[in-house]
Coordinates of C-alpha atoms and ligand atoms in Angstrom, one line a residue:
M1 CA -3.7 -4.0 -6.7
I2 CA -0.1 -2.9 -7.3
V3 CA 1.5 -0.8 -4.6
L4 CA 4.9 1.0 -5.0
G5 CA 6.6 1.1 -1.3
I6 CA 9.2 3.5 -0.2
E7 CA 11.4 3.0 3.0
T8 CA 13.7 5.9 4.0
S9 CA 13.6 5.8 7.4
C10 CA 17.4 5.0 8.8
D11 CA 20.3 4.0 6.5
E12 CA 18.6 2.0 3.6
T13 CA 17.0 3.8 0.6
A14 CA 14.8 1.4 -0.4
A15 CA 11.7 1.0 -2.8
A16 CA 9.7 -2.0 -4.3
I17 CA 6.9 -2.4 -6.4
V18 CA 4.4 -5.5 -4.9
D19 CA 1.2 -6.7 -5.9
S20 CA -1.7 -8.4 -3.7
E21 CA -0.8 -12.2 -5.3
H22 CA 2.4 -11.6 -2.9
Q23 CA 4.6 -11.2 -5.9
I24 CA 7.5 -8.7 -5.5
L25 CA 7.6 -7.4 -8.9
S26 CA 10.9 -4.8 -8.3
E27 CA 12.9 -3.8 -5.7
S28 CA 15.7 -1.4 -5.2
I29 CA 18.0 -1.0 -2.4
Y30 CA 20.6 1.6 -1.6
S31 CA 22.5 1.0 1.7
Q32 CA 24.3 3.7 3.2
I33 CA 26.7 1.2 5.2
K34 CA 29.8 2.5 3.4
I35 CA 28.8 6.2 4.7
H36 CA 28.3 5.5 8.3
E37 CA 30.8 2.5 9.5
K38 CA 33.6 4.8 10.1
Y39 CA 31.5 6.6 12.9
L40 CA 30.3 3.2 13.8
G41 CA 26.7 4.3 13.8
V42 CA 24.0 6.1 11.7
V43 CA 24.6 9.5 11.5
P44 CA 21.4 11.5 11.2
E45 CA 22.6 14.6 8.7
L46 CA 24.5 12.4 6.7
A47 CA 22.0 9.8 6.4
A48 CA 19.4 12.3 5.4
R49 CA 21.7 14.1 2.5
S50 CA 22.2 10.7 1.1
H51 CA 18.5 10.1 1.0
I52 CA 17.9 13.2 -1.0
D53 CA 20.8 11.9 -3.2
R54 CA 19.7 8.3 -3.9
C55 CA 15.8 8.3 -3.6
D56 CA 14.5 9.6 -6.8
K57 CA 17.2 7.0 -8.6
V58 CA 16.2 4.3 -6.3
I59 CA 12.5 4.7 -7.4
I60 CA 13.1 5.4 -11.1
D61 CA 15.3 1.9 -10.7
T62 CA 12.1 -0.2 -9.2
I63 CA 9.8 1.3 -11.8
N64 CA 12.4 0.3 -14.7
K65 CA 12.9 -3.1 -13.2
A66 CA 9.1 -3.7 -12.8
N67 CA 8.7 -2.6 -16.5
L68 CA 5.3 -0.8 -15.6
S69 CA 4.4 2.7 -16.5
L70 CA 3.1 4.5 -13.5
S71 CA -0.2 4.9 -14.4
K72 CA -0.4 0.6 -13.3
I73 CA 0.7 1.3 -10.0
D74 CA -2.7 1.8 -7.6
A75 CA -1.2 3.3 -4.4
I76 CA 1.9 4.7 -3.5
A77 CA 3.2 4.0 0.3
A78 CA 6.0 5.4 2.1
T79 CA 7.1 5.1 5.8
A80 CA 6.3 8.0 7.7
G81 CA 7.8 7.0 11.1
P82 CA 9.2 5.9 13.6
G83 CA 13.0 6.8 12.3
L84 CA 15.2 9.6 11.5
L85 CA 13.0 12.6 10.7
G86 CA 15.5 13.8 7.7
G87 CA 15.4 10.6 5.8
L88 CA 11.7 9.9 6.7
L89 CA 10.9 13.4 5.1
V90 CA 12.7 12.7 1.8
G91 CA 10.6 9.4 1.1
L92 CA 7.3 10.9 2.5
T93 CA 7.8 14.1 0.4
M94 CA 8.5 11.9 -2.7
A95 CA 5.7 9.5 -2.2
K96 CA 3.3 12.5 -1.9
S97 CA 4.8 14.1 -4.9
I98 CA 4.2 10.8 -6.8
S99 CA 0.8 10.5 -5.5
L100 CA -0.2 14.4 -6.4
A101 CA 1.2 13.8 -10.0
T102 CA -0.7 10.7 -10.8
K103 CA -3.8 11.1 -9.0
K104 CA -3.2 7.7 -7.1
P105 CA -3.7 7.4 -3.2
F106 CA -1.1 7.9 -1.1
I107 CA -0.8 5.7 2.2
A108 CA 1.5 6.4 5.2
I109 CA 3.0 3.4 6.5
N110 CA 4.6 2.7 10.4
H111 CA 7.6 0.7 9.9
L112 CA 6.9 -1.4 12.5
D113 CA 3.7 -2.2 10.7
G114 CA 5.9 -3.0 7.8
H115 CA 7.9 -5.6 9.8
A116 CA 4.9 -6.8 11.3
L117 CA 2.9 -7.8 8.4
T118 CA 5.7 -9.2 6.4
P119 CA 5.1 -12.7 7.8
R120 CA 2.2 -12.5 5.6
L121 CA 3.6 -11.7 2.4
S122 CA 6.1 -14.5 2.8
H123 CA 4.2 -17.3 4.2
N124 CA 0.5 -16.0 3.9
V125 CA -0.3 -16.7 7.5
N126 CA -3.3 -15.8 9.0
F127 CA -4.7 -13.4 11.7
P128 CA -4.2 -13.5 14.6
Y129 CA -0.3 -14.4 15.2
L130 CA 2.4 -14.0 18.1
L131 CA 5.1 -11.8 16.5
L132 CA 8.6 -11.3 18.2
L133 CA 9.4 -8.1 16.4
I134 CA 13.3 -7.5 17.0
S135 CA 15.2 -4.5 15.1
G136 CA 17.7 -1.7 15.8
G137 CA 15.1 0.5 17.7
H138 CA 12.4 -2.0 18.8
S139 CA 12.3 -5.4 20.7
M140 CA 8.3 -6.6 21.5
F141 CA 5.8 -9.2 21.4
L142 CA 2.8 -8.4 19.7
S143 CA -0.7 -10.1 18.9
V144 CA -0.9 -9.2 15.5
E145 CA -4.6 -9.1 15.3
G146 CA -5.0 -7.3 11.4
P147 CA -3.1 -4.5 9.6
G148 CA -2.4 -2.0 12.0
E149 CA -4.3 -3.5 15.1
Y150 CA -2.0 -5.2 17.7
I151 CA -2.0 -6.1 21.0
L152 CA 1.4 -5.1 22.7
L153 CA 2.2 -8.5 25.1
G154 CA 5.8 -7.3 26.4
Q155 CA 8.8 -5.3 25.2
S156 CA 12.2 -4.2 26.0
I157 CA 12.3 -1.9 29.2
D158 CA 15.4 -0.7 27.9
D159 CA 17.9 -1.0 24.7
A160 CA 16.3 -2.9 21.8
L161 CA 17.8 -6.2 20.8
G162 CA 19.5 -5.1 17.5
E163 CA 21.0 -2.1 19.7
A164 CA 22.7 -4.4 22.2
F165 CA 24.2 -6.6 19.4
D166 CA 25.6 -3.1 17.9
K167 CA 26.8 -1.8 21.0
T168 CA 28.5 -5.2 21.4
G169 CA 30.0 -5.1 18.0
R170 CA 31.8 -1.7 18.7
L171 CA 33.0 -2.7 22.3
L172 CA 34.7 -5.7 20.0
G173 CA 36.1 -3.6 17.5
L174 CA 34.0 -5.0 14.8
G175 CA 32.6 -3.3 11.5
Y176 CA 28.9 -1.7 11.8
P177 CA 26.3 -3.0 11.8
G178 CA 27.2 -5.3 14.8
G179 CA 24.6 -7.8 14.5
P180 CA 25.9 -9.5 11.5
E181 CA 29.5 -9.2 12.3
I182 CA 28.8 -10.9 15.8
E183 CA 27.0 -13.7 14.2
K184 CA 29.4 -14.6 11.9
I185 CA 32.6 -14.4 14.8
A186 CA 30.6 -16.4 17.3
I187 CA 30.5 -19.4 14.6
N188 CA 34.3 -20.2 15.8
G189 CA 33.5 -19.1 19.3
D190 CA 32.7 -21.0 22.9
P191 CA 29.3 -20.1 23.9
Y192 CA 30.3 -21.4 27.4
R193 CA 33.4 -19.8 28.2
F194 CA 31.6 -16.4 29.5
I195 CA 28.6 -16.6 31.8
F196 CA 26.4 -13.4 31.4
P197 CA 23.5 -12.1 33.4
H198 CA 20.1 -13.2 32.2
P199 CA 17.6 -10.1 33.0
L200 CA 14.0 -10.3 34.2
R201 CA 14.4 -14.6 34.6
G202 CA 11.7 -15.7 36.4
R203 CA 9.4 -12.9 35.6
K204 CA 5.7 -14.0 34.6
N205 CA 5.6 -11.4 31.8
C206 CA 7.3 -11.1 28.7
D207 CA 9.0 -7.9 28.7
L208 CA 12.8 -7.9 27.8
S209 CA 15.7 -6.5 29.1
F210 CA 19.4 -6.5 27.4
S211 CA 21.1 -3.5 29.2
G212 CA 22.5 -5.7 32.3
L213 CA 24.0 -8.0 29.7
K214 CA 25.7 -5.5 27.8
T215 CA 27.5 -3.9 30.9
S216 CA 28.6 -7.4 31.9
V217 CA 29.9 -7.8 28.1
R218 CA 31.8 -4.7 28.5
Q219 CA 33.3 -5.4 32.0
T220 CA 34.4 -8.8 30.8
A221 CA 35.9 -7.2 27.8
E222 CA 38.2 -4.4 30.3
K223 CA 39.3 -7.1 32.2
L224 CA 40.5 -9.2 29.2
S225 CA 41.7 -6.2 27.6
P226 CA 43.6 -6.0 25.2
L227 CA 41.2 -8.6 23.6
S228 CA 42.7 -11.6 21.2
S229 CA 40.8 -13.1 18.2
K230 CA 39.8 -16.0 20.4
D231 CA 38.7 -13.7 23.2
K232 CA 36.3 -11.9 21.0
E233 CA 35.4 -14.9 19.3
D234 CA 34.2 -16.4 22.5
I235 CA 32.7 -13.1 24.2
A236 CA 30.5 -13.3 20.7
A237 CA 29.7 -16.7 21.0
S238 CA 28.8 -16.3 24.8
F239 CA 26.5 -13.2 24.4
Q240 CA 24.5 -14.6 21.5
S241 CA 23.7 -18.0 23.3
T242 CA 22.9 -15.8 26.6
I243 CA 20.5 -13.7 24.2
C244 CA 18.9 -17.2 22.9
K245 CA 18.1 -18.1 26.4
I246 CA 16.3 -14.9 27.5
I247 CA 14.7 -15.0 24.2
E248 CA 13.7 -18.9 24.9
E249 CA 12.4 -18.3 28.7
R250 CA 10.5 -14.9 27.5
L251 CA 9.3 -16.5 24.8
I252 CA 7.5 -19.3 26.4
N253 CA 5.7 -16.5 28.8
A254 CA 4.8 -14.5 25.4
I255 CA 3.1 -17.9 24.1
K256 CA 1.0 -18.6 27.3
L257 CA -0.3 -14.6 27.2
F258 CA -1.1 -14.9 23.4
S259 CA -2.7 -18.0 24.1
S260 CA -5.1 -16.3 26.8
Y261 CA -6.3 -13.9 24.1
H262 CA -6.6 -16.7 21.2
P263 CA -6.7 -20.3 22.4
K264 CA -7.0 -21.7 19.3
A265 CA -4.3 -19.8 17.6
R266 CA -1.1 -21.7 16.9
T267 CA 1.1 -19.2 14.8
L268 CA 4.4 -17.7 15.6
A269 CA 6.3 -15.2 13.3
A270 CA 9.6 -13.2 13.8
A271 CA 10.4 -9.8 12.0
G272 CA 12.9 -7.2 12.1
G273 CA 16.7 -7.3 11.1
V274 CA 17.6 -9.4 14.3
A275 CA 15.4 -12.0 13.2
S276 CA 17.9 -12.7 10.5
N277 CA 20.2 -14.3 12.6
T278 CA 20.4 -17.9 12.1
V279 CA 20.9 -18.9 15.7
I280 CA 18.1 -16.9 17.4
R281 CA 15.8 -18.1 14.3
N282 CA 16.9 -22.0 15.4
T283 CA 15.8 -21.3 19.1
L284 CA 12.9 -19.8 18.1
E285 CA 11.9 -23.3 15.8
R286 CA 12.9 -25.3 19.1
V287 CA 10.5 -23.4 21.2
A288 CA 7.5 -23.3 18.8
N289 CA 7.9 -27.3 18.1
N290 CA 7.6 -27.6 22.0
S291 CA 4.4 -25.4 22.1
N292 CA 2.9 -26.6 19.0
F293 CA 3.2 -23.6 17.2
D294 CA 4.3 -23.3 13.7
L295 CA 6.8 -20.6 13.0
F296 CA 7.4 -18.7 10.1
V297 CA 10.3 -15.8 9.5
P298 CA 10.7 -14.2 6.5
S299 CA 14.3 -14.7 4.6
P300 CA 16.6 -12.7 6.0
K301 CA 16.5 -10.0 3.0
L302 CA 13.1 -9.5 4.2
C303 CA 13.9 -9.1 8.0
T304 CA 16.3 -6.4 7.5
D305 CA 14.4 -2.8 6.2
N306 CA 13.9 -3.2 2.6
G307 CA 11.2 -1.1 0.2
V308 CA 8.8 -4.5 -0.3
M309 CA 7.9 -4.4 3.3
V310 CA 6.3 -0.8 2.9
A311 CA 4.4 -1.8 -0.2
W312 CA 3.2 -4.7 1.3
A313 CA 2.1 -3.1 4.0
G314 CA 0.6 -0.5 1.9
I315 CA -1.4 -3.4 -0.1
E316 CA -2.9 -4.8 3.4
H317 CA -4.2 -1.3 4.4
R318 CA -5.3 -0.3 0.9
L319 CA -7.2 -3.5 0.6
L320 CA -9.3 -2.3 3.6
G321 CA -10.0 0.8 1.7
R322 CA -7.7 3.1 3.6
K323 CA -6.1 6.0 2.8
S324 CA -3.8 8.8 4.5
D325 CA -3.9 12.7 4.0
Y326 CA -1.8 14.8 2.8
N327 CA -1.2 16.9 6.0
F328 CA 0.1 13.5 7.5
D329 CA 3.6 14.8 8.8
V330 CA 6.5 12.4 9.5
K331 CA 6.9 10.5 13.3
A332 CA 10.1 10.3 15.1
R333 CA 8.0 8.0 17.4
W334 CA 4.8 6.2 16.5
P335 CA 3.7 3.3 18.6
L336 CA 2.2 0.8 16.8
G337 CA -2.0 1.3 16.5
G338 CA -1.9 5.0 16.1
N339 CA -4.5 6.2 13.6
C340 CA -3.4 7.6 10.1
Y341 CA -5.9 6.9 8.0
E342 CA -9.0 7.7 6.4
F343 CA -11.6 5.2 5.9
Ligands
KG4_401 O1 14.8 -4.0 10.9 P1 16.2 -3.3 11.1 O2 17.0 -3.5 9.4 O3 16.5 -1.8 11.0 C1 15.7 -1.3 12.1 O4 14.0 -1.4 11.8 O5 16.2 -1.0 13.4 O6 17.3 -3.8 12.0 C2 18.8 -3.3 12.0 C3 19.6 -4.1 13.3 C4 20.5 -3.8 13.5 O7 20.8 -3.5 15.1 C5 21.4 -5.0 12.9 O8 22.7 -4.9 13.7 C6 20.7 -6.1 13.3 O9 19.1 -5.8 12.9 N1 21.2 -7.2 12.3 C7 21.3 -8.5 13.3 C8 21.6 -9.5 12.3 N2 21.5 -8.9 10.9 C9 21.1 -7.1 11.3 N3 21.4 -8.9 14.5 C10 21.8 -10.0 14.7 N4 22.2 -10.7 13.9 C11 21.9 -10.6 12.8 N5 22.5 -11.9 11.6
ZN402 ZN1 13.4 -1.8 10.6

């Protein structure tokens, strides 16, 4: 089975063609970073206009690179939410139009479903698995039971982890998005110089919280202002190392909870843009080893937003015979598990 996937939920216009043998036949991505960086965050109206400008070109590029005619594609998948409505409308309308013209099924994809299923594309992991999904808008521990089937074990009660990275990056006067910039400068920083709070430590559940940490970083930066390069590096390193401690402690609880549902399962996976962070990946590896779990994390390129994950999620759902109705509309919010498929 071959599926074309289209992703336009935030600041990347992306498309890819993937087959059910886990092969990425082609992909194309246009990043809007240059458009948004001067505002230090995504401007929804500019994002939507850029998606309109680029979406057809990115799709044509993907089809040309795969050297396939559209008649060889079995289905068209596009992200329908959660995300910024203007951008989502562009990708979803494009997918419906191609589907109508080619008479191939159309399938609306939950962006989180795309991230969550990527470890199956990259590492062929079996259900069920424990997933830490950490992106710009979401932070959660899930038991992934099947395509579109999840048990939510815990989630952030305030900021998403990517949001905490981006806000801290802005505070330190780094570029957008903040996550990769913080990782870069933290390499030269002293992770022991500042002690930041560790919210929810000791709680038995596996919820997450990052807003107290963010506030403490802001207060530290204000006290030291104006910040030297060394101050910035040390704040970044201390912030990142606190994040790792939080994840480590919360993950141990998540593993216990997951094991109460699936005593024999031993797979941990991570996905979403923040999972491309090497220091966080090393932390996950250590906890997985100590708990006799195997860790699988897609390559950094497949962790951040891309068209491949949408095409792959499309394959997973199509293999179960699912497709979406043309009335299916975009959703700014779309909790995982909401049904959008005809069976
Ligand atoms: O999954 P993603 O590409 O888009 C959303 O669905 O939100 O995640 C984007 C988030 C941004 O907050 C970005 O700063 C963060 O992922 N991110 C990172 C790194 N690369 C991207 N955070 C920490 N370290 C990184 N290397
Ligand atoms: Zn994402």
